[in-house]
Short mmCIF file of C-alpha atoms in Angstrom, two decimals:
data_model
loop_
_atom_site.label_atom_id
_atom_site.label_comp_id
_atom_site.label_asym_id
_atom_site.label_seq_id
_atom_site.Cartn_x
_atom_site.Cartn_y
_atom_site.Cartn_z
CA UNK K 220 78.07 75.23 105.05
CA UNK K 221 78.33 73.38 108.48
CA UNK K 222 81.64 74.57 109.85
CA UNK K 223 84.24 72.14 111.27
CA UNK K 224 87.42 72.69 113.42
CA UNK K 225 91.05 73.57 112.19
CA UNK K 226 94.12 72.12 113.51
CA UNK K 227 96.60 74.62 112.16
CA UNK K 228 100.35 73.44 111.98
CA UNK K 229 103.42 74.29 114.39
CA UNK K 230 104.95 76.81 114.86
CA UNK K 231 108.44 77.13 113.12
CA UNK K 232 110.36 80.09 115.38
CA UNK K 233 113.20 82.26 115.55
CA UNK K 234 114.36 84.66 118.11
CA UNK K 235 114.44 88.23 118.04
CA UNK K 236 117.75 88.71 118.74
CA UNK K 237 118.59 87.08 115.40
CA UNK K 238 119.37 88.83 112.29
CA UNK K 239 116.35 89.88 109.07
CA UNK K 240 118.94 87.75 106.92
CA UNK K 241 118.98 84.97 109.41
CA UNK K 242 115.34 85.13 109.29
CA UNK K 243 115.21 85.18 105.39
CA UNK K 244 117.91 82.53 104.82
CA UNK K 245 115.74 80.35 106.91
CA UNK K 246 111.87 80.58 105.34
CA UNK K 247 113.67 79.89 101.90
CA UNK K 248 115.81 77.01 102.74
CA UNK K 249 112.63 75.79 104.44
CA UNK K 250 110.13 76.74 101.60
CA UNK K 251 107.65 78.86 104.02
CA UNK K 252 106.88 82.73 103.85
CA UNK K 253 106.41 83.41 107.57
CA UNK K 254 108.04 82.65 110.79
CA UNK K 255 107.33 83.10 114.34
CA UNK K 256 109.63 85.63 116.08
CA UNK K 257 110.21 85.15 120.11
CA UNK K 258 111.09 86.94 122.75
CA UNK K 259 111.44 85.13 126.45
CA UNK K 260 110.36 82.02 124.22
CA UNK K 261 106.82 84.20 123.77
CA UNK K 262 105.65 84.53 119.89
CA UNK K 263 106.08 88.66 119.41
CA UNK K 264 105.16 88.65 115.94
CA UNK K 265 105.22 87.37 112.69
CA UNK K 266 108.07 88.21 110.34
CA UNK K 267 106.65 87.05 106.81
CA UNK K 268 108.04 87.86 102.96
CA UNK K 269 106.58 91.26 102.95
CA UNK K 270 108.83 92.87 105.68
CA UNK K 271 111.88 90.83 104.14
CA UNK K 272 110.83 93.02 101.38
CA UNK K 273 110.70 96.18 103.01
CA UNK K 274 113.64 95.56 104.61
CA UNK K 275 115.58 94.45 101.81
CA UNK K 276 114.62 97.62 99.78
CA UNK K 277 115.50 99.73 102.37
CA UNK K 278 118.70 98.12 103.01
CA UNK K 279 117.88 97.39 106.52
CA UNK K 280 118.37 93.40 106.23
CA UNK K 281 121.07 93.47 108.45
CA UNK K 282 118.89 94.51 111.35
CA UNK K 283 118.29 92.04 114.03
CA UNK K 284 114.69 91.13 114.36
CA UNK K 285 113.86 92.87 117.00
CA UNK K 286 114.41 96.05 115.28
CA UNK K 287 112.23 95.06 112.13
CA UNK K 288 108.76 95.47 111.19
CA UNK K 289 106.46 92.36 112.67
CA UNK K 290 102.69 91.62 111.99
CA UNK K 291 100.80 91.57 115.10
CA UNK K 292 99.85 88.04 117.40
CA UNK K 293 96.04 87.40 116.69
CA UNK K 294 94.81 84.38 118.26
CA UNK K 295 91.86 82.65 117.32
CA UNK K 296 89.62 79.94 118.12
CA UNK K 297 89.60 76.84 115.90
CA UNK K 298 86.56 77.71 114.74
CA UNK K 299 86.71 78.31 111.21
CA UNK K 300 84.52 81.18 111.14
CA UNK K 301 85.97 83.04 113.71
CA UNK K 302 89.55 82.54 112.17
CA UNK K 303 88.16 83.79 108.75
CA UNK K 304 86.62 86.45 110.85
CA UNK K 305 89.63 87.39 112.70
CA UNK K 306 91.82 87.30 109.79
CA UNK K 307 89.69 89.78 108.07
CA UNK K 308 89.12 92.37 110.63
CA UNK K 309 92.92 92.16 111.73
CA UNK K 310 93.87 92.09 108.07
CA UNK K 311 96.73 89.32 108.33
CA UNK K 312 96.70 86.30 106.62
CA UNK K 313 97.83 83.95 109.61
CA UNK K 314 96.43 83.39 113.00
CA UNK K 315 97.12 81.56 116.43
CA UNK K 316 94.95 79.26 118.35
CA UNK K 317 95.02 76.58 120.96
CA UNK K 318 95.91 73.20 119.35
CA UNK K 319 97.51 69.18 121.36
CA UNK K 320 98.82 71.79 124.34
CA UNK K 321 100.46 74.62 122.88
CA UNK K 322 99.76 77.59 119.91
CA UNK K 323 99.77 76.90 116.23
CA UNK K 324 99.43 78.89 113.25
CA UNK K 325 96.74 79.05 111.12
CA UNK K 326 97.12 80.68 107.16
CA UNK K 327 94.79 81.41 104.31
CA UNK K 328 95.49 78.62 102.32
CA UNK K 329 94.58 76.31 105.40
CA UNK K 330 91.22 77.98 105.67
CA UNK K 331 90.78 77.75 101.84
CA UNK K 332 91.42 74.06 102.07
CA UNK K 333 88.76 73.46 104.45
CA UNK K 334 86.15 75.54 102.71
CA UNK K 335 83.41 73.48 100.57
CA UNK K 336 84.20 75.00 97.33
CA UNK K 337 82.53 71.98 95.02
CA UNK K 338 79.56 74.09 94.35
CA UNK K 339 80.76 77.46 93.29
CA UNK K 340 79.86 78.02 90.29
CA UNK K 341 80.32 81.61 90.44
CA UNK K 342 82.87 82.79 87.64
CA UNK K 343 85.89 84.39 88.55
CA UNK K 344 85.54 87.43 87.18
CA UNK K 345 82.87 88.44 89.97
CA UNK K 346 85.92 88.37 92.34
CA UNK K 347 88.66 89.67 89.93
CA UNK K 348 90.07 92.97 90.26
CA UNK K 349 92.65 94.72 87.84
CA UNK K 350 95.71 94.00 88.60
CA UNK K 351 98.85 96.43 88.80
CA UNK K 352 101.44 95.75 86.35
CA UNK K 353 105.17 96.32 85.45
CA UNK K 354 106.87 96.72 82.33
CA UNK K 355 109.93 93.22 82.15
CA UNK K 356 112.13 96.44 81.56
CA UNK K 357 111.36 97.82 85.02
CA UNK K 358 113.96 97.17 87.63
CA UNK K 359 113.35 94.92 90.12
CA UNK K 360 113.56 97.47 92.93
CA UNK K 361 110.32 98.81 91.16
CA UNK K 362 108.44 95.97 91.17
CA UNK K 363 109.17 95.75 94.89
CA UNK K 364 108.35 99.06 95.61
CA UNK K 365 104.79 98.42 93.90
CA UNK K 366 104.31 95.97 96.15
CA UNK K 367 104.81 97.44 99.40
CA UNK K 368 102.97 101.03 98.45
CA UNK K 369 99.98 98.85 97.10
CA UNK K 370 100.03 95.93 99.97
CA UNK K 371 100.02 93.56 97.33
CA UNK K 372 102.25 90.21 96.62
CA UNK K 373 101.90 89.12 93.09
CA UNK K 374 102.74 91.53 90.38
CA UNK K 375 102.17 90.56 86.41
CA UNK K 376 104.51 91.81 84.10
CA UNK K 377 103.15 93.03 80.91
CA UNK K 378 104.44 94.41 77.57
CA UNK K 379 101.87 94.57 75.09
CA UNK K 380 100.61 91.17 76.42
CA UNK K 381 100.64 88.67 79.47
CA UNK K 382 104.61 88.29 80.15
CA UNK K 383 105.16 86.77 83.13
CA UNK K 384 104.85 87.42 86.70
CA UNK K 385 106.87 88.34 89.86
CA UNK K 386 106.07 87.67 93.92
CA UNK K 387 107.78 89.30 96.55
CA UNK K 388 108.67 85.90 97.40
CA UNK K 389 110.63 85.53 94.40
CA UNK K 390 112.24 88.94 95.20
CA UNK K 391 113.05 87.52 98.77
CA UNK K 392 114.32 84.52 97.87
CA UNK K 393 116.74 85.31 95.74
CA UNK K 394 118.53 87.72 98.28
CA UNK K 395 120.99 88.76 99.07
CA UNK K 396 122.62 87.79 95.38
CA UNK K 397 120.08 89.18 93.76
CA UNK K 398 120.41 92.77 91.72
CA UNK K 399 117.85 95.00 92.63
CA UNK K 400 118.90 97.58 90.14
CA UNK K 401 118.13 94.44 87.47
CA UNK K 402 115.29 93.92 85.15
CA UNK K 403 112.49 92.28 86.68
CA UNK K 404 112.91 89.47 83.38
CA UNK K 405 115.84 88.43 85.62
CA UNK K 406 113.56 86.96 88.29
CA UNK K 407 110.10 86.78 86.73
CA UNK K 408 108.26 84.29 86.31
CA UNK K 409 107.48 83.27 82.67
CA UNK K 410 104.77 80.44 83.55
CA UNK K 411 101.31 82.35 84.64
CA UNK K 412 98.15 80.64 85.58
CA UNK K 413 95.77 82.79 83.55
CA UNK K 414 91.88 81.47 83.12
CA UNK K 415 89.10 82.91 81.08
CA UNK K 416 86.76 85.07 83.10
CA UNK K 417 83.55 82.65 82.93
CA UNK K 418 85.89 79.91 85.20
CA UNK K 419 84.21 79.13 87.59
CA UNK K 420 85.74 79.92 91.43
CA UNK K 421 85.65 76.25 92.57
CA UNK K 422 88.03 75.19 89.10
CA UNK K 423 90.41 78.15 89.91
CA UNK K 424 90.64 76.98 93.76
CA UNK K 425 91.33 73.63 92.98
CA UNK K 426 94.18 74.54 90.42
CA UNK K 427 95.64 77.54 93.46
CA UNK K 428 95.66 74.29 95.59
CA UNK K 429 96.81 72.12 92.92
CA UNK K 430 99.47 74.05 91.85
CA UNK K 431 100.52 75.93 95.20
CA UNK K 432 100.16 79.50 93.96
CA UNK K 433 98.70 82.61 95.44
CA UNK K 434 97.10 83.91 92.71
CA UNK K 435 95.53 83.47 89.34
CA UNK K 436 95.74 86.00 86.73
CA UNK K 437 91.91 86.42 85.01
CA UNK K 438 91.70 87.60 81.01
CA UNK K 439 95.49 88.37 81.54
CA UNK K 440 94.47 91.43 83.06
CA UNK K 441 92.54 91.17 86.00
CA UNK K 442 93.85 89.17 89.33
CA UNK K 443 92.09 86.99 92.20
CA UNK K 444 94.56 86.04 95.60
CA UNK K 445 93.80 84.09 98.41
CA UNK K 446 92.42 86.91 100.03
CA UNK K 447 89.54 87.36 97.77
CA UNK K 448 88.60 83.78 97.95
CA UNK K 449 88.48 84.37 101.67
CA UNK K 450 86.65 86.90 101.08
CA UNK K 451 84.01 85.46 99.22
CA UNK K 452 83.77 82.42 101.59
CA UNK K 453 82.86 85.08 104.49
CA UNK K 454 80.32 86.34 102.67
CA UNK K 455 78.51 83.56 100.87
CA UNK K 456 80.01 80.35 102.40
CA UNK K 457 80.34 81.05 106.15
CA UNK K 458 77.23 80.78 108.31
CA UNK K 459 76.82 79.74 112.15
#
């Protein structure tokens, strides 16, 4: 596919003297999972949902930033290539480049978007993988603790069947009022985008997109993210 150029978004920013629950207040009042942290008015890091996790489970949200866990700075060119390629090798799904004068952030689902998906007819189940699973009786601190020892995001919740699902956004959003000692059913949710395995990839991008998920449960089993559409495009979509 003839590759074109990315313009990424700003940069929404917080300093690093402020507090993880400053930090966490602020992506879900604002509806995003990552934010810039700054030192000196220089990006440091990224502070995304994951380390609100880790934080949270180790009761360590009332840390100021500077003290927390960051992703690294990885700046890019606007190629999209070379961010696909950059995002990969550094494993992080958002990177930095040059864009109207100053930095801006580039994420998966921005590369995804610009990706020419119409003719994949691959199904999904050559990029599914089986997916780890809680019981809806498991507590919530569980789920989380999945998560972070498996570097994963999305967790389905099964009992004998497909039950529902839980993110680590929906962990981080609902803190700090939310039990951890509780039953995942308390936060799950109930509505799961699950397709046959003989979908084809380009159907189950458009509905991600569509539907502004991260991941699509295959054969109620099995589970594709973002990253392994990225992925995918590196190796069969990406050529310069």
């Amino acid at each position: 596919m003839k590759l074109g150029l990315i313009k990424g978004h700003d940069v929404i920013a917080i300093t690093e003297e402020s507090y993880i629950t400053d930090a966490i207040f602020f992506m879900k009042t604002n509806k995003i999972r990552r934010i810039a942290v700054l030192r000196d008015r220089e990006i440091i890091g990224l502070f995304t949902v994951e380390e609100a996790l880790y934080h949270i489970l180790y009761s360590e949200a009332d840390e100021r930033l500077k003290e927390a866990r960051l992703k690294p700075v990885i700046k890019s060119n606007p190629s999209l290539g070379e961010i696909i390629r950059d995002m990969l090798s550094n494993k992080v799904d958002a990177v930095f480049i040059e864009g109207e004068g100053r930095l801006k952030i580039v994420t998966y689902k921005d590369v995804i978007k610009e990706v020419k998906w119409d003719n994949v007819h691959d199904s999904i189940s050559s990029i599914s993988k089986q997916a780890i699973v809680v019981s809806p009786y498991a507590r919530i601190r569980t789920a989380a603790s999945v998560m972070i020892n498996n570097g994963i995001r999305h967790v389905p919740v099964y009992e004998g069947d497909l039950y529902g699902i839980i993110s680590a956004r929906d962990i981080v959003y609902g803190y700090p009022e939310l039990d951890l000692n509780s039953d995942v059913s308390k936060v799950m949710i109930p509505e799961v985008y699950n397709v046959a395995r003989n979908t084809p990839i380009n159907v189950v991008v458009k509905d991600l997109l569509r539907l502004n998920i991260g991941s699509a449960i295959v054969n109620k089993r099995e589970i594709v993210t973002l990253k392994d559409l990225i992925e995918y495009a590196s190796r069969n979509l990406i050529k310069e």
